[in-house]
Amino acid sequence: TGRRAALALMLDWENVKVSLARHLEDLPEPHAQAGRARLDGEELATRLLDAASRHGLPRQRWAVADWDRDFFEGDQKAVRNARFSTDIAGRDKANASDHLLREKIHFVLREHPEIPVYVIGTGDGDFHEVVKTLQAQGKQVIL
């Protein structure tokens, strides 16, 4: 079998979970109820990791959020149990989760140049410059 490429899985946990929860609001109640159970922190982290693993072997796993928000109660521990590194985002724009995620992506790019694939999970559209930077360094980017 061929060797699988190393990848970095970089998640803006806030945007991913909130976006999925909003999507569930548009579904009929029986489907929405089943979907809500899948938003459990450990299950969601594991499912996202499994999905990313189709593109390579996860070597760096980061999830950022304002973990103190009620909606994310227990999620930081659950995500860490799924062997992600986590960082705490704040509520003001300077240290919001999208800003922090960009910093973590640049950290991985600097410290682990051998990783050729980046899977980025975010609901924000302001990652254009980061994607351009990664691609300029010869990295494959999956959003």
PDB file of C-alpha atoms in Angstrom:
ATOM      1  CA  THR A   1       0.000   0.000   0.000  1.00  0.00           C
ATOM      2  CA  GLY A   2       1.092   3.561  -0.628  1.00  0.00           C
ATOM      3  CA  ARG A   3       2.197   5.767   2.202  1.00  0.00           C
ATOM      4  CA  ARG A   4      -0.469   8.182   3.371  1.00  0.00           C
ATOM      5  CA  ALA A   5       0.426  11.850   3.477  1.00  0.00           C
ATOM      6  CA  ALA A   6       0.614  13.544   6.851  1.00  0.00           C
ATOM      7  CA  LEU A   7      -2.055  16.159   7.426  1.00  0.00           C
ATOM      8  CA  ALA A   8      -2.948  18.946   9.807  1.00  0.00           C
ATOM      9  CA  LEU A   9      -6.587  19.095  10.917  1.00  0.00           C
ATOM     10  CA  MET A  10      -7.331  22.660  11.994  1.00  0.00           C
ATOM     11  CA  LEU A  11     -10.798  23.381  13.429  1.00  0.00           C
ATOM     12  CA  ASP A  12     -12.576  26.541  14.411  1.00  0.00           C
ATOM     13  CA  TRP A  13     -14.750  24.507  16.777  1.00  0.00           C
ATOM     14  CA  GLU A  14     -17.106  27.425  17.374  1.00  0.00           C
ATOM     15  CA  ASN A  15     -17.932  27.952  13.723  1.00  0.00           C
ATOM     16  CA  VAL A  16     -18.184  24.255  12.936  1.00  0.00           C
ATOM     17  CA  LYS A  17     -20.501  23.377  15.822  1.00  0.00           C
ATOM     18  CA  VAL A  18     -22.656  26.507  15.598  1.00  0.00           C
ATOM     19  CA  SER A  19     -23.032  26.091  11.808  1.00  0.00           C
ATOM     20  CA  LEU A  20     -24.079  22.467  12.204  1.00  0.00           C
ATOM     21  CA  ALA A  21     -26.565  23.387  14.960  1.00  0.00           C
ATOM     22  CA  ARG A  22     -28.084  26.090  12.745  1.00  0.00           C
ATOM     23  CA  HIS A  23     -28.399  23.611   9.890  1.00  0.00           C
ATOM     24  CA  LEU A  24     -30.319  21.277  12.192  1.00  0.00           C
ATOM     25  CA  GLU A  25     -32.867  24.027  12.886  1.00  0.00           C
ATOM     26  CA  ASP A  26     -33.947  23.779   9.237  1.00  0.00           C
ATOM     27  CA  LEU A  27     -34.616  20.040   9.376  1.00  0.00           C
ATOM     28  CA  PRO A  28     -37.846  18.262  10.364  1.00  0.00           C
ATOM     29  CA  GLU A  29     -37.826  17.583  14.121  1.00  0.00           C
ATOM     30  CA  PRO A  30     -37.102  13.820  14.040  1.00  0.00           C
ATOM     31  CA  HIS A  31     -34.019  14.428  11.853  1.00  0.00           C
ATOM     32  CA  ALA A  32     -32.976  17.450  13.897  1.00  0.00           C
ATOM     33  CA  GLN A  33     -33.223  15.461  17.135  1.00  0.00           C
ATOM     34  CA  ALA A  34     -31.027  12.678  15.732  1.00  0.00           C
ATOM     35  CA  GLY A  35     -28.547  15.262  14.487  1.00  0.00           C
ATOM     36  CA  ARG A  36     -28.334  17.034  17.850  1.00  0.00           C
ATOM     37  CA  ALA A  37     -27.057  13.839  19.463  1.00  0.00           C
ATOM     38  CA  ARG A  38     -24.232  13.840  16.923  1.00  0.00           C
ATOM     39  CA  LEU A  39     -23.141  17.304  18.114  1.00  0.00           C
ATOM     40  CA  ASP A  40     -21.861  15.749  21.341  1.00  0.00           C
ATOM     41  CA  GLY A  41     -18.263  16.936  21.684  1.00  0.00           C
ATOM     42  CA  GLU A  42     -16.487  13.587  21.563  1.00  0.00           C
ATOM     43  CA  GLU A  43     -18.651  12.189  18.766  1.00  0.00           C
ATOM     44  CA  LEU A  44     -18.299  15.341  16.680  1.00  0.00           C
ATOM     45  CA  ALA A  45     -14.521  15.443  17.168  1.00  0.00           C
ATOM     46  CA  THR A  46     -14.225  11.763  16.238  1.00  0.00           C
ATOM     47  CA  ARG A  47     -16.442  12.145  13.161  1.00  0.00           C
ATOM     48  CA  LEU A  48     -14.470  15.177  11.949  1.00  0.00           C
ATOM     49  CA  LEU A  49     -11.215  13.312  12.519  1.00  0.00           C
ATOM     50  CA  ASP A  50     -12.527  10.292  10.584  1.00  0.00           C
ATOM     51  CA  ALA A  51     -13.634  12.520   7.703  1.00  0.00           C
ATOM     52  CA  ALA A  52     -10.245  14.246   7.560  1.00  0.00           C
ATOM     53  CA  SER A  53      -8.443  10.893   7.703  1.00  0.00           C
ATOM     54  CA  ARG A  54      -9.697  10.100   4.208  1.00  0.00           C
ATOM     55  CA  HIS A  55      -7.189  12.723   3.002  1.00  0.00           C
ATOM     56  CA  GLY A  56      -4.165  11.483   4.944  1.00  0.00           C
ATOM     57  CA  LEU A  57      -2.781  10.644   8.351  1.00  0.00           C
ATOM     58  CA  PRO A  58      -3.554  13.334  10.968  1.00  0.00           C
ATOM     59  CA  ARG A  59      -0.268  14.434  12.567  1.00  0.00           C
ATOM     60  CA  GLN A  60      -1.382  17.804  13.915  1.00  0.00           C
ATOM     61  CA  ARG A  61      -4.882  18.313  15.335  1.00  0.00           C
ATOM     62  CA  TRP A  62      -5.995  21.694  16.620  1.00  0.00           C
ATOM     63  CA  ALA A  63      -9.375  22.946  17.777  1.00  0.00           C
ATOM     64  CA  VAL A  64      -9.954  26.480  19.002  1.00  0.00           C
ATOM     65  CA  ALA A  65     -13.013  27.977  20.682  1.00  0.00           C
ATOM     66  CA  ASP A  66     -14.223  30.104  23.532  1.00  0.00           C
ATOM     67  CA  TRP A  67     -14.701  26.901  25.525  1.00  0.00           C
ATOM     68  CA  ASP A  68     -16.383  28.752  28.424  1.00  0.00           C
ATOM     69  CA  ARG A  69     -19.547  29.393  26.415  1.00  0.00           C
ATOM     70  CA  ASP A  70     -22.463  27.275  27.615  1.00  0.00           C
ATOM     71  CA  PHE A  71     -22.998  25.782  24.136  1.00  0.00           C
ATOM     72  CA  PHE A  72     -19.516  24.220  24.289  1.00  0.00           C
ATOM     73  CA  GLU A  73     -19.813  22.847  27.832  1.00  0.00           C
ATOM     74  CA  GLY A  74     -17.636  19.745  28.125  1.00  0.00           C
ATOM     75  CA  ASP A  75     -16.388  20.053  24.549  1.00  0.00           C
ATOM     76  CA  GLN A  76     -12.794  21.036  25.326  1.00  0.00           C
ATOM     77  CA  LYS A  77     -12.293  17.895  27.416  1.00  0.00           C
ATOM     78  CA  ALA A  78     -14.040  15.775  24.787  1.00  0.00           C
ATOM     79  CA  VAL A  79     -11.905  17.213  21.992  1.00  0.00           C
ATOM     80  CA  ARG A  80      -8.741  16.636  24.020  1.00  0.00           C
ATOM     81  CA  ASN A  81      -9.877  13.042  24.633  1.00  0.00           C
ATOM     82  CA  ALA A  82      -9.935  12.691  20.832  1.00  0.00           C
ATOM     83  CA  ARG A  83      -6.247  13.710  20.972  1.00  0.00           C
ATOM     84  CA  PHE A  84      -6.631  17.259  19.668  1.00  0.00           C
ATOM     85  CA  SER A  85      -4.586  20.134  20.995  1.00  0.00           C
ATOM     86  CA  THR A  86      -6.874  22.950  22.046  1.00  0.00           C
ATOM     87  CA  ASP A  87      -6.502  26.647  22.579  1.00  0.00           C
ATOM     88  CA  ILE A  88      -8.862  29.121  24.157  1.00  0.00           C
ATOM     89  CA  ALA A  89     -10.260  31.928  22.073  1.00  0.00           C
ATOM     90  CA  GLY A  90     -11.638  35.079  23.593  1.00  0.00           C
ATOM     91  CA  ARG A  91     -14.766  37.024  22.798  1.00  0.00           C
ATOM     92  CA  ASP A  92     -13.146  40.153  21.384  1.00  0.00           C
ATOM     93  CA  LYS A  93     -12.020  40.272  17.761  1.00  0.00           C
ATOM     94  CA  ALA A  94      -8.277  40.335  18.520  1.00  0.00           C
ATOM     95  CA  ASN A  95      -8.340  36.847  19.996  1.00  0.00           C
ATOM     96  CA  ALA A  96     -11.497  35.419  18.429  1.00  0.00           C
ATOM     97  CA  SER A  97     -11.409  31.809  17.286  1.00  0.00           C
ATOM     98  CA  ASP A  98     -10.844  32.613  13.595  1.00  0.00           C
ATOM     99  CA  HIS A  99      -7.860  34.815  14.439  1.00  0.00           C
ATOM    100  CA  LEU A 100      -6.456  32.172  16.786  1.00  0.00           C
ATOM    101  CA  LEU A 101      -6.947  29.429  14.188  1.00  0.00           C
ATOM    102  CA  ARG A 102      -4.944  31.432  11.634  1.00  0.00           C
ATOM    103  CA  GLU A 103      -2.127  31.709  14.197  1.00  0.00           C
ATOM    104  CA  LYS A 104      -2.203  27.930  14.779  1.00  0.00           C
ATOM    105  CA  ILE A 105      -2.103  27.240  11.030  1.00  0.00           C
ATOM    106  CA  HIS A 106       0.971  29.467  10.690  1.00  0.00           C
ATOM    107  CA  PHE A 107       2.523  27.727  13.718  1.00  0.00           C
ATOM    108  CA  VAL A 108       2.089  24.291  12.103  1.00  0.00           C
ATOM    109  CA  LEU A 109       3.402  25.602   8.772  1.00  0.00           C
ATOM    110  CA  ARG A 110       6.545  26.904  10.520  1.00  0.00           C
ATOM    111  CA  GLU A 111       7.155  24.053  12.944  1.00  0.00           C
ATOM    112  CA  HIS A 112       6.054  21.109  10.780  1.00  0.00           C
ATOM    113  CA  PRO A 113       6.995  21.962   7.178  1.00  0.00           C
ATOM    114  CA  GLU A 114       6.878  18.247   6.309  1.00  0.00           C
ATOM    115  CA  ILE A 115       3.044  18.231   6.514  1.00  0.00           C
ATOM    116  CA  PRO A 116       1.719  18.573   2.939  1.00  0.00           C
ATOM    117  CA  VAL A 117      -2.058  18.550   3.569  1.00  0.00           C
ATOM    118  CA  TYR A 118      -4.189  20.949   5.622  1.00  0.00           C
ATOM    119  CA  VAL A 119      -7.840  20.221   6.377  1.00  0.00           C
ATOM    120  CA  ILE A 120      -9.409  23.406   7.713  1.00  0.00           C
ATOM    121  CA  GLY A 121     -12.844  23.408   9.321  1.00  0.00           C
ATOM    122  CA  THR A 122     -14.372  26.847   9.682  1.00  0.00           C
ATOM    123  CA  GLY A 123     -17.553  28.637   8.773  1.00  0.00           C
ATOM    124  CA  ASP A 124     -15.718  31.888   8.113  1.00  0.00           C
ATOM    125  CA  GLY A 125     -14.906  33.174   4.660  1.00  0.00           C
ATOM    126  CA  ASP A 126     -11.891  35.198   5.762  1.00  0.00           C
ATOM    127  CA  PHE A 127      -9.281  32.475   5.347  1.00  0.00           C
ATOM    128  CA  HIS A 128      -8.425  33.449   1.766  1.00  0.00           C
ATOM    129  CA  GLU A 129      -4.977  34.818   2.657  1.00  0.00           C
ATOM    130  CA  VAL A 130      -4.094  31.781   4.777  1.00  0.00           C
ATOM    131  CA  VAL A 131      -5.140  29.437   1.965  1.00  0.00           C
ATOM    132  CA  LYS A 132      -3.035  31.437  -0.513  1.00  0.00           C
ATOM    133  CA  THR A 133      -0.044  31.250   1.858  1.00  0.00           C
ATOM    134  CA  LEU A 134      -0.405  27.498   2.283  1.00  0.00           C
ATOM    135  CA  GLN A 135      -0.781  26.920  -1.451  1.00  0.00           C
ATOM    136  CA  ALA A 136       2.244  29.134  -2.174  1.00  0.00           C
ATOM    137  CA  GLN A 137       4.204  26.777   0.114  1.00  0.00           C
ATOM    138  CA  GLY A 138       3.040  23.816  -1.982  1.00  0.00           C
ATOM    139  CA  LYS A 139       0.440  22.594   0.520  1.00  0.00           C
ATOM    140  CA  GLN A 140      -2.846  20.958  -0.416  1.00  0.00           C
ATOM    141  CA  VAL A 141      -5.772  22.696   1.306  1.00  0.00           C
ATOM    142  CA  ILE A 142      -9.137  21.058   1.945  1.00  0.00           C
ATOM    143  CA  LEU A 143     -11.875  23.279   3.373  1.00  0.00           C
TER     144      LEU A 143
END
